[in-house]
Short mmCIF file of C-alpha atoms in Angstrom, two decimals:
data_model
loop_
_atom_site.label_atom_id
_atom_site.label_comp_id
_atom_site.label_asym_id
_atom_site.label_seq_id
_atom_site.Cartn_x
_atom_site.Cartn_y
_atom_site.Cartn_z
CA MET A 1 37.06 20.62 24.61
CA LEU A 2 38.09 17.39 22.56
CA GLN A 3 39.73 17.68 19.68
CA TRP A 4 40.17 15.40 16.86
CA THR A 5 43.85 14.60 15.31
CA GLY A 6 43.03 12.78 12.29
CA MET A 7 45.08 9.91 13.43
CA VAL A 8 42.21 7.12 11.89
CA LYS A 9 43.98 5.57 9.03
CA ILE A 10 42.54 3.21 6.15
CA SER A 11 44.43 0.90 4.37
CA ASP A 12 43.79 0.86 0.81
CA ASP A 13 43.03 -3.69 1.24
CA GLU A 14 39.99 -2.35 3.96
CA LEU A 15 38.74 0.12 1.20
CA ALA A 16 38.83 -2.05 -1.27
CA HIS A 17 36.94 -5.04 0.70
CA LEU A 18 34.39 -2.25 1.78
CA ALA A 19 33.78 -1.42 -1.81
CA THR A 20 33.27 -5.52 -2.60
CA LEU A 21 31.17 -5.41 0.33
CA SER A 22 28.96 -2.55 -1.24
CA ASN A 23 29.15 -4.08 -4.80
CA ILE A 24 30.86 -0.64 -6.12
CA THR A 25 33.17 -0.49 -8.02
CA LEU A 26 35.70 2.97 -7.51
CA ASN A 27 38.19 5.08 -9.38
CA PRO A 28 41.15 6.62 -8.01
CA ASP A 29 40.12 9.45 -7.48
CA GLU A 30 36.42 8.41 -6.10
CA ALA A 31 38.70 5.91 -4.09
CA ALA A 32 40.56 8.55 -2.30
CA GLY A 33 38.01 10.94 -1.96
CA LEU A 34 35.93 7.84 0.10
CA LYS A 35 38.75 6.77 2.21
CA ALA A 36 39.17 10.58 3.52
CA ASP A 37 35.71 10.69 4.20
CA LEU A 38 35.81 7.19 5.79
CA GLU A 39 39.06 8.53 8.01
CA ASN A 40 36.85 11.40 9.54
CA ILE A 41 33.88 9.34 10.00
CA VAL A 42 35.89 6.87 12.09
CA GLY A 43 38.23 9.37 13.69
CA TYR A 44 35.00 11.62 14.83
CA ILE A 45 33.49 8.69 16.44
CA ASP A 46 37.20 7.77 18.22
CA LEU A 47 36.72 10.65 19.74
CA LEU A 48 33.26 11.00 20.92
CA GLY A 49 34.30 7.83 22.89
CA GLU A 50 36.46 9.87 24.71
CA LEU A 51 33.55 11.79 26.21
CA ASP A 52 33.02 11.36 30.04
CA VAL A 53 29.11 10.51 30.27
CA GLN A 54 29.67 8.96 33.68
CA GLY A 55 25.56 9.91 35.12
CA VAL A 56 24.52 10.52 31.92
CA GLU A 57 20.87 8.62 31.24
CA PRO A 58 20.88 7.13 27.69
CA THR A 59 17.91 8.57 25.42
CA TYR A 60 15.67 6.09 23.54
CA GLN A 61 13.40 8.62 22.08
CA THR A 62 13.05 12.64 21.93
CA VAL A 63 9.11 12.52 21.99
CA ASP A 64 6.99 11.23 24.43
CA LEU A 65 6.04 8.32 22.58
CA GLN A 66 3.59 5.31 23.78
CA ASN A 67 2.21 2.25 22.37
CA VAL A 68 -1.28 2.53 21.81
CA TRP A 69 -2.98 -0.83 22.44
CA ARG A 70 -6.87 -2.01 20.86
CA ALA A 71 -8.03 -5.00 21.59
CA ASP A 72 -8.21 -7.88 19.18
CA GLU A 73 -11.03 -8.58 17.60
CA VAL A 74 -12.43 -10.56 14.84
CA ILE A 75 -14.56 -8.07 12.61
CA ASN A 76 -16.73 -10.08 10.46
CA TYR A 77 -17.67 -7.99 7.28
CA GLY A 78 -20.51 -10.65 6.10
CA ILE A 79 -17.99 -12.93 3.74
CA SER A 80 -16.39 -16.20 4.37
CA ARG A 81 -13.30 -17.19 4.78
CA GLU A 82 -14.24 -20.32 2.30
CA GLN A 83 -15.68 -16.95 -0.15
CA LEU A 84 -12.45 -15.25 0.22
CA ILE A 85 -10.57 -18.28 -0.65
CA ASN A 86 -12.46 -19.00 -3.56
CA LEU A 87 -12.06 -15.72 -4.93
CA ALA A 88 -7.77 -16.55 -5.31
CA HIS A 89 -6.36 -17.69 -8.19
CA GLU A 90 -5.22 -20.63 -7.17
CA GLN A 91 -5.70 -22.33 -4.07
CA LEU A 92 -3.84 -25.59 -2.22
CA ASP A 93 -5.38 -27.15 0.66
CA GLY A 94 -7.80 -24.49 1.84
CA GLN A 95 -4.90 -21.63 1.24
CA VAL A 96 -4.25 -18.74 -1.59
CA LYS A 97 -1.46 -20.54 -3.51
CA VAL A 98 1.02 -17.51 -4.85
CA PRO A 99 4.48 -17.81 -6.63
CA LYS A 100 7.66 -18.17 -4.93
CA VAL A 101 9.68 -15.31 -4.21
CA LEU A 102 13.17 -16.63 -3.68
#
């Protein structure tokens, strides 16, 4: 049986970098708790790396799902493309013009 010894250590600089990337501010108590949690998580992942998985097939999904394909067909709902374009608030070159999202 595998046993984790807790040898993974995360430095204060690494924790500060992760906090910056996550755009969070940590007080000293929160930082200590998060550091301990992250060390436990990374240590457990390291522990899993020691397992012998020789001959074990990867599990891509746990249920027997299959893609459902249908024919790609155009359905005419009794309205033309031009009529739909004309319903838009703004048009440009036969297309609906929308505000920038960026």
